[in-house]
Amino acid sequence: MSDALDPNTDVPAEAWSGVHRGVLREGEWVRLTDAKGRRHNFELVAGKRFFSNKGHLEHDDLIGREEGFTITSSVGGEYLVFRPLLSEFVVSMPRGAAVVYPKDAAQIVAMADIFPGAHVVEAGVGSGALTCSLLRAVGPHGRVTSFERREEFADVARKNVGQFFGAEPPTWSLNLGDLQEELPRSGAKADRIILDMLAPWECVDAAGEALRPGGILCGYVATTTQMSLFVETLRAHGGFTEPQAWESLVRDWHVEGLAVRPGHKMIGHTAFLVTARRLAPGAKPPRKTRRPAPGAYGSDYRGPRPADMPEPAADPAAQPVTEPLDAPAAAVEESVED
């Protein structure tokens, strides 16, 4: 059998994938799942025991076996044994800050076009969930530079990333500090910048300076007000393409013969994602031909404005306009159409 097909041939260490092939080895992490779907992750240590409400298991009974088997505990509890996937690891790892869920990490890797060999800048690092996906996507020839303001979060992230990959990847640098200050000071250039922070609009200028032309800036924000302020700051900057904003929702399905229906669980709103591409120095995006909705940038709007959207003239004598209660339906529909 060739090495490529030999199940005992492990993934090359220099790939820094966080994945192993072949039999389970001491020092690896495994994931046990019982009949009710309850999960347990732990590191294999020779001579050690795993305990649960279903009795105990000997680590030595797992070491040396191919993953994907069922094992019975001392009191008859059955567990399915696999190595944890990255998507499984990040939702069960220790947390300092909230993690970026796998559905959003997948969207970021795909829609921000993270590629092997890329230099990706990330702020903040949180618990390291997104960092693991970025490191795997850039590969051994890429680089991920992370910025984190809070030391306790950085410590948790460093432990989680080291646990998943077996050690801290040489393609990763974790910096304690504010991207808004540290990135310009470093003079580094990036292919992609991911902002997972409370106020990503504060970093737009620094990101614009560091991004190569054609590079992508991606923001990960939790609320509509954060999304609005980030999008409008990108427009006001003038050096980015029209921002794209969206969210993803994941719903599982129950499938048993003819009983096919939506599942009872759903991963709904976790965050909004916003992406925009960096223009060449001095270039301007095409002027939008579609006018904004009435009142979008009216006198009540207090946020950043696109360059071609001046402040409305103040009129102290102006009175608020209200529609009569018996306004014709056609008039209301026309207003919605605009």
Short mmCIF file of C-alpha atoms in Angstrom, two decimals:
data_model
loop_
_atom_site.label_atom_id
_atom_site.label_comp_id
_atom_site.label_asym_id
_atom_site.label_seq_id
_atom_site.Cartn_x
_atom_site.Cartn_y
_atom_site.Cartn_z
CA MET A 1 0.00 0.00 0.00
CA SER A 2 1.34 3.46 -0.89
CA ASP A 3 2.07 6.00 1.82
CA ALA A 4 -0.77 8.18 0.51
CA LEU A 5 -3.27 5.39 1.24
CA ASP A 6 -1.66 3.99 4.38
CA PRO A 7 -4.02 4.73 7.32
CA ASN A 8 -1.03 4.80 9.67
CA THR A 9 0.62 7.67 7.80
CA ASP A 10 -0.08 10.85 9.75
CA VAL A 11 -0.64 14.27 8.23
CA PRO A 12 2.79 15.96 7.84
CA ALA A 13 3.58 18.06 10.88
CA GLU A 14 4.75 20.94 8.69
CA ALA A 15 1.20 21.27 7.26
CA TRP A 16 0.00 22.68 10.63
CA SER A 17 -3.52 21.41 9.93
CA GLY A 18 -4.46 20.34 13.45
CA VAL A 19 -5.55 16.99 11.94
CA HIS A 20 -4.12 13.51 12.51
CA ARG A 21 -4.55 10.23 10.67
CA GLY A 22 -4.17 6.63 11.77
CA VAL A 23 -4.47 5.17 15.25
CA LEU A 24 -5.13 7.34 18.29
CA ARG A 25 -1.92 8.35 20.02
CA GLU A 26 -1.07 9.57 23.50
CA GLY A 27 -1.23 13.37 23.66
CA GLU A 28 -4.03 13.64 21.11
CA TRP A 29 -7.49 14.92 21.96
CA VAL A 30 -10.57 12.76 21.45
CA ARG A 31 -14.30 13.43 21.50
CA LEU A 32 -16.70 10.96 23.12
CA THR A 33 -20.41 11.17 22.27
CA ASP A 34 -23.09 9.18 24.10
CA ALA A 35 -26.49 8.02 22.84
CA LYS A 36 -28.13 11.30 23.90
CA GLY A 37 -25.58 13.42 22.05
CA ARG A 38 -23.69 14.56 25.14
CA ARG A 39 -20.05 15.18 24.31
CA HIS A 40 -16.77 14.98 26.23
CA ASN A 41 -13.37 16.17 24.95
CA PHE A 42 -10.14 15.18 26.66
CA GLU A 43 -6.46 14.52 26.04
CA LEU A 44 -5.29 10.92 25.90
CA VAL A 45 -2.77 10.13 28.64
CA ALA A 46 -1.43 6.60 29.17
CA GLY A 47 -2.58 5.11 32.46
CA LYS A 48 -5.29 7.70 33.05
CA ARG A 49 -9.06 7.21 33.46
CA PHE A 50 -11.99 9.18 32.10
CA PHE A 51 -14.96 9.47 34.50
CA SER A 52 -18.60 10.40 33.79
CA ASN A 53 -22.06 9.63 35.18
CA LYS A 54 -21.87 6.47 33.06
CA GLY A 55 -18.85 5.07 34.84
CA HIS A 56 -15.24 5.19 33.70
CA LEU A 57 -13.03 4.35 30.72
CA GLU A 58 -9.33 3.58 30.55
CA HIS A 59 -7.38 5.85 28.24
CA ASP A 60 -5.21 2.83 27.37
CA ASP A 61 -8.30 1.17 25.84
CA LEU A 62 -8.53 4.04 23.32
CA ILE A 63 -4.83 4.54 22.53
CA GLY A 64 -3.71 2.51 19.55
CA ARG A 65 -7.16 2.10 17.96
CA GLU A 66 -8.54 3.64 14.77
CA GLU A 67 -11.06 6.43 15.48
CA GLY A 68 -14.74 5.82 14.71
CA PHE A 69 -15.39 2.98 17.17
CA THR A 70 -17.82 2.45 20.04
CA ILE A 71 -16.58 1.70 23.53
CA THR A 72 -18.50 0.64 26.64
CA SER A 73 -17.85 2.15 30.07
CA SER A 74 -17.57 0.30 33.37
CA VAL A 75 -21.35 0.48 33.95
CA GLY A 76 -22.51 -0.17 30.38
CA GLY A 77 -22.60 3.34 28.91
CA GLU A 78 -21.73 3.45 25.22
CA TYR A 79 -19.62 6.16 23.62
CA LEU A 80 -18.67 6.85 20.01
CA VAL A 81 -14.99 7.84 19.76
CA PHE A 82 -13.61 10.27 17.16
CA ARG A 83 -10.98 12.96 16.96
CA PRO A 84 -12.78 16.34 17.27
CA LEU A 85 -13.34 18.33 14.08
CA LEU A 86 -12.37 22.00 14.11
CA SER A 87 -16.08 22.96 14.07
CA GLU A 88 -16.63 20.73 17.11
CA PHE A 89 -13.53 21.88 18.95
CA VAL A 90 -14.31 25.61 18.83
CA VAL A 91 -17.80 25.32 20.34
CA SER A 92 -16.55 23.27 23.29
CA MET A 93 -13.16 24.86 24.02
CA PRO A 94 -12.57 27.12 27.06
CA ARG A 95 -13.74 30.67 26.43
CA GLY A 96 -12.47 34.06 27.42
CA ALA A 97 -14.73 35.94 25.01
CA ALA A 98 -17.63 34.68 22.89
CA VAL A 99 -16.44 32.52 20.00
CA VAL A 100 -17.06 33.04 16.29
CA TYR A 101 -19.41 30.16 15.44
CA PRO A 102 -18.39 27.72 12.69
CA LYS A 103 -21.14 28.99 10.36
CA ASP A 104 -19.69 32.51 10.52
CA ALA A 105 -16.07 31.36 10.36
CA ALA A 106 -16.92 29.43 7.19
CA GLN A 107 -18.54 32.53 5.70
CA ILE A 108 -15.49 34.63 6.56
CA VAL A 109 -13.04 32.14 5.04
CA ALA A 110 -15.15 31.90 1.85
CA MET A 111 -16.47 35.44 1.39
CA ALA A 112 -13.28 37.19 2.51
CA ASP A 113 -11.46 34.80 0.17
CA ILE A 114 -8.82 33.64 2.65
CA PHE A 115 -6.25 31.78 0.54
CA PRO A 116 -3.08 29.73 1.12
CA GLY A 117 -0.11 32.06 1.44
CA ALA A 118 -2.17 35.10 2.44
CA HIS A 119 -1.21 37.54 5.16
CA VAL A 120 -4.34 37.97 7.29
CA VAL A 121 -4.61 40.51 10.09
CA GLU A 122 -7.18 39.81 12.80
CA ALA A 123 -8.52 41.97 15.65
CA GLY A 124 -9.53 40.93 18.26
CA VAL A 125 -8.57 37.37 18.86
CA GLY A 126 -11.28 36.56 21.44
CA SER A 127 -10.94 32.88 22.39
CA GLY A 128 -9.07 31.88 19.24
CA ALA A 129 -11.92 30.16 17.37
CA LEU A 130 -11.68 32.20 14.17
CA THR A 131 -7.88 32.22 14.47
CA CYS A 132 -7.82 28.43 14.06
CA SER A 133 -9.84 28.65 10.83
CA LEU A 134 -7.65 31.47 9.50
CA LEU A 135 -4.43 29.61 10.28
CA ARG A 136 -5.64 26.49 8.54
CA ALA A 137 -6.81 28.51 5.50
CA VAL A 138 -3.54 30.43 4.98
CA GLY A 139 -1.50 27.22 5.27
CA PRO A 140 2.18 26.85 6.13
CA HIS A 141 3.21 29.55 3.65
CA GLY A 142 0.77 32.19 4.90
CA ARG A 143 0.69 34.35 7.99
CA VAL A 144 -1.91 35.41 10.55
CA THR A 145 -1.23 38.47 12.70
CA SER A 146 -3.67 38.87 15.59
CA PHE A 147 -4.23 41.87 17.83
CA GLU A 148 -5.97 41.64 21.18
CA ARG A 149 -6.45 44.45 23.71
CA ARG A 150 -7.14 42.25 26.74
CA GLU A 151 -4.36 40.08 28.10
CA GLU A 152 -6.73 37.52 29.66
CA PHE A 153 -8.37 36.90 26.28
CA ALA A 154 -4.98 36.59 24.60
CA ASP A 155 -3.92 33.97 27.16
CA VAL A 156 -7.05 31.87 26.55
CA ALA A 157 -6.64 32.14 22.77
CA ARG A 158 -2.99 31.10 22.93
CA LYS A 159 -3.89 27.97 24.93
CA ASN A 160 -6.79 27.04 22.62
CA VAL A 161 -4.80 27.49 19.42
CA GLY A 162 -1.91 25.52 20.89
CA GLN A 163 -4.27 22.74 21.96
CA PHE A 164 -5.85 22.37 18.53
CA PHE A 165 -2.63 22.45 16.51
CA GLY A 166 -0.51 20.59 19.08
CA ALA A 167 1.71 23.67 19.51
CA GLU A 168 1.62 27.35 18.61
CA PRO A 169 1.95 27.55 14.80
CA PRO A 170 5.01 29.45 13.53
CA THR A 171 2.72 31.23 11.05
CA TRP A 172 0.90 33.03 13.88
CA SER A 173 1.87 36.12 15.83
CA LEU A 174 -0.32 37.34 18.70
CA ASN A 175 0.15 40.96 19.70
CA LEU A 176 -1.21 42.56 22.85
CA GLY A 177 -2.47 46.00 21.87
CA ASP A 178 -4.87 48.04 19.76
CA LEU A 179 -4.80 47.42 16.00
CA GLN A 180 -5.65 51.09 15.45
CA GLU A 181 -2.29 52.04 16.95
CA GLU A 182 -0.09 48.98 16.48
CA LEU A 183 -0.77 48.14 12.83
CA PRO A 184 0.27 51.57 11.43
CA ARG A 185 3.32 51.50 13.68
CA SER A 186 4.41 48.12 12.29
CA GLY A 187 4.19 49.27 8.66
CA ALA A 188 2.91 45.80 7.68
CA LYS A 189 0.86 45.21 4.55
CA ALA A 190 -2.03 42.74 4.56
CA ASP A 191 -4.10 40.85 2.01
CA ARG A 192 -7.10 40.52 4.30
CA ILE A 193 -8.13 42.24 7.55
CA ILE A 194 -10.82 40.78 9.83
CA LEU A 195 -12.30 43.02 12.54
CA ASP A 196 -14.13 41.17 15.33
CA MET A 197 -14.53 43.96 17.87
CA LEU A 198 -17.05 46.35 19.42
CA ALA A 199 -16.13 49.39 17.32
CA PRO A 200 -14.59 48.26 14.01
CA TRP A 201 -15.29 51.66 12.42
CA GLU A 202 -12.49 53.08 14.56
CA CYS A 203 -10.00 50.91 12.63
CA VAL A 204 -11.13 51.73 9.07
CA ASP A 205 -8.38 54.31 8.47
CA ALA A 206 -5.65 52.00 9.81
CA ALA A 207 -7.04 49.09 7.78
CA GLY A 208 -7.17 51.23 4.65
CA GLU A 209 -3.49 52.09 5.01
CA ALA A 210 -2.41 48.49 5.62
CA LEU A 211 -4.54 46.71 2.99
CA ARG A 212 -3.05 46.07 -0.41
CA PRO A 213 -5.18 47.26 -3.38
CA GLY A 214 -7.77 44.57 -4.02
CA GLY A 215 -7.53 43.36 -0.44
CA ILE A 216 -10.65 42.67 1.59
CA LEU A 217 -11.79 44.19 4.87
CA CYS A 218 -14.33 42.10 6.79
CA GLY A 219 -16.23 43.22 9.87
CA TYR A 220 -18.02 40.90 12.32
CA VAL A 221 -20.57 42.82 14.41
CA ALA A 222 -23.47 41.80 16.62
CA THR A 223 -26.04 44.60 16.32
CA THR A 224 -27.74 46.60 13.58
CA THR A 225 -26.42 49.89 14.97
CA GLN A 226 -22.84 48.58 14.84
CA MET A 227 -23.40 47.33 11.30
CA SER A 228 -24.84 50.66 10.16
CA LEU A 229 -22.00 52.72 11.63
CA PHE A 230 -19.35 50.40 10.16
CA VAL A 231 -20.93 50.42 6.68
CA GLU A 232 -21.33 54.20 6.63
CA THR A 233 -17.76 54.72 7.85
CA LEU A 234 -16.51 52.59 4.95
CA ARG A 235 -18.58 54.68 2.51
CA ALA A 236 -17.35 57.94 4.01
CA HIS A 237 -13.74 56.75 3.77
CA GLY A 238 -14.03 56.64 -0.01
CA GLY A 239 -11.25 54.10 -0.54
CA PHE A 240 -13.41 50.98 -0.54
CA THR A 241 -15.98 49.39 -2.82
CA GLU A 242 -19.65 49.48 -1.82
CA PRO A 243 -19.89 47.41 1.41
CA GLN A 244 -21.87 44.18 1.40
CA ALA A 245 -23.72 43.24 4.60
CA TRP A 246 -25.46 39.96 5.45
CA GLU A 247 -26.08 37.28 8.05
CA SER A 248 -26.43 33.50 7.85
CA LEU A 249 -28.96 31.27 9.59
CA VAL A 250 -28.60 27.50 9.94
CA ARG A 251 -31.53 25.14 10.51
CA ASP A 252 -31.19 21.38 10.77
CA TRP A 253 -33.80 18.90 9.50
CA HIS A 254 -35.33 15.79 11.03
CA VAL A 255 -35.36 12.96 8.47
CA GLU A 256 -36.87 9.54 9.24
CA GLY A 257 -38.58 7.81 6.34
CA LEU A 258 -41.64 9.89 5.49
CA ALA A 259 -41.26 12.00 8.64
CA VAL A 260 -39.30 14.89 7.13
CA ARG A 261 -39.59 18.25 8.88
CA PRO A 262 -37.49 21.15 10.14
CA GLY A 263 -35.60 20.31 13.31
CA HIS A 264 -36.42 21.91 16.64
CA LYS A 265 -32.99 23.52 16.92
CA MET A 266 -31.69 26.40 14.85
CA ILE A 267 -28.56 28.53 14.92
CA GLY A 268 -30.18 31.88 14.27
CA HIS A 269 -28.62 35.32 14.52
CA THR A 270 -25.08 35.32 15.85
CA ALA A 271 -23.61 38.33 14.02
CA PHE A 272 -23.67 40.43 10.87
CA LEU A 273 -20.82 40.24 8.38
CA VAL A 274 -19.69 43.17 6.24
CA THR A 275 -17.07 43.03 3.47
CA ALA A 276 -15.55 45.66 1.18
CA ARG A 277 -12.51 45.68 -1.14
CA ARG A 278 -9.69 48.21 -1.02
CA LEU A 279 -9.41 50.45 -4.06
CA ALA A 280 -6.12 51.53 -5.62
CA PRO A 281 -4.62 54.73 -4.14
CA GLY A 282 -6.49 57.77 -5.40
CA ALA A 283 -9.23 55.71 -7.10
CA LYS A 284 -12.88 56.47 -6.42
CA PRO A 285 -15.80 54.05 -6.61
CA PRO A 286 -18.45 54.68 -9.30
CA ARG A 287 -21.18 57.04 -8.20
CA LYS A 288 -24.30 55.19 -7.14
CA THR A 289 -27.20 55.78 -9.51
CA ARG A 290 -29.86 54.54 -7.13
CA ARG A 291 -30.85 57.27 -4.72
CA PRO A 292 -31.13 56.41 -1.00
CA ALA A 293 -34.51 55.84 0.57
CA PRO A 294 -36.32 59.03 1.65
CA GLY A 295 -35.04 60.12 5.03
CA ALA A 296 -32.08 57.72 5.02
CA TYR A 297 -29.68 60.65 5.45
CA GLY A 298 -32.20 63.20 6.64
CA SER A 299 -31.97 65.68 9.48
CA ASP A 300 -32.40 62.91 12.08
CA TYR A 301 -29.38 60.95 10.84
CA ARG A 302 -26.25 61.53 12.94
CA GLY A 303 -23.75 59.04 11.52
CA PRO A 304 -20.99 59.32 8.87
CA ARG A 305 -22.10 60.41 5.41
CA PRO A 306 -20.91 59.42 1.94
CA ALA A 307 -18.90 62.17 0.25
CA ASP A 308 -21.74 62.93 -2.18
CA MET A 309 -24.33 63.15 0.59
CA PRO A 310 -23.98 66.59 2.25
CA GLU A 311 -25.57 67.56 5.52
CA PRO A 312 -29.16 68.79 5.04
CA ALA A 313 -29.68 72.49 5.60
CA ALA A 314 -31.08 73.23 9.02
CA ASP A 315 -34.51 74.87 8.93
CA PRO A 316 -35.64 76.07 12.37
CA ALA A 317 -39.10 76.86 11.02
CA ALA A 318 -39.61 73.39 9.56
CA GLN A 319 -42.42 71.40 11.11
CA PRO A 320 -42.52 67.60 11.23
CA VAL A 321 -44.59 66.23 8.38
CA THR A 322 -47.09 63.51 9.19
CA GLU A 323 -49.31 61.47 6.88
CA PRO A 324 -53.08 61.75 7.53
CA LEU A 325 -54.58 58.63 9.01
CA ASP A 326 -56.88 58.24 6.00
CA ALA A 327 -54.08 58.51 3.39
CA PRO A 328 -55.00 56.61 0.22
CA ALA A 329 -53.49 53.10 0.00
CA ALA A 330 -51.93 53.93 -3.39
CA ALA A 331 -49.99 56.82 -1.86
CA VAL A 332 -48.63 54.60 0.92
CA GLU A 333 -47.58 51.91 -1.57
CA GLU A 334 -45.80 54.51 -3.72
CA SER A 335 -43.86 55.70 -0.68
CA VAL A 336 -42.74 52.13 0.09
CA GLU A 337 -41.69 51.61 -3.55
CA ASP A 338 -39.39 54.64 -3.39
#
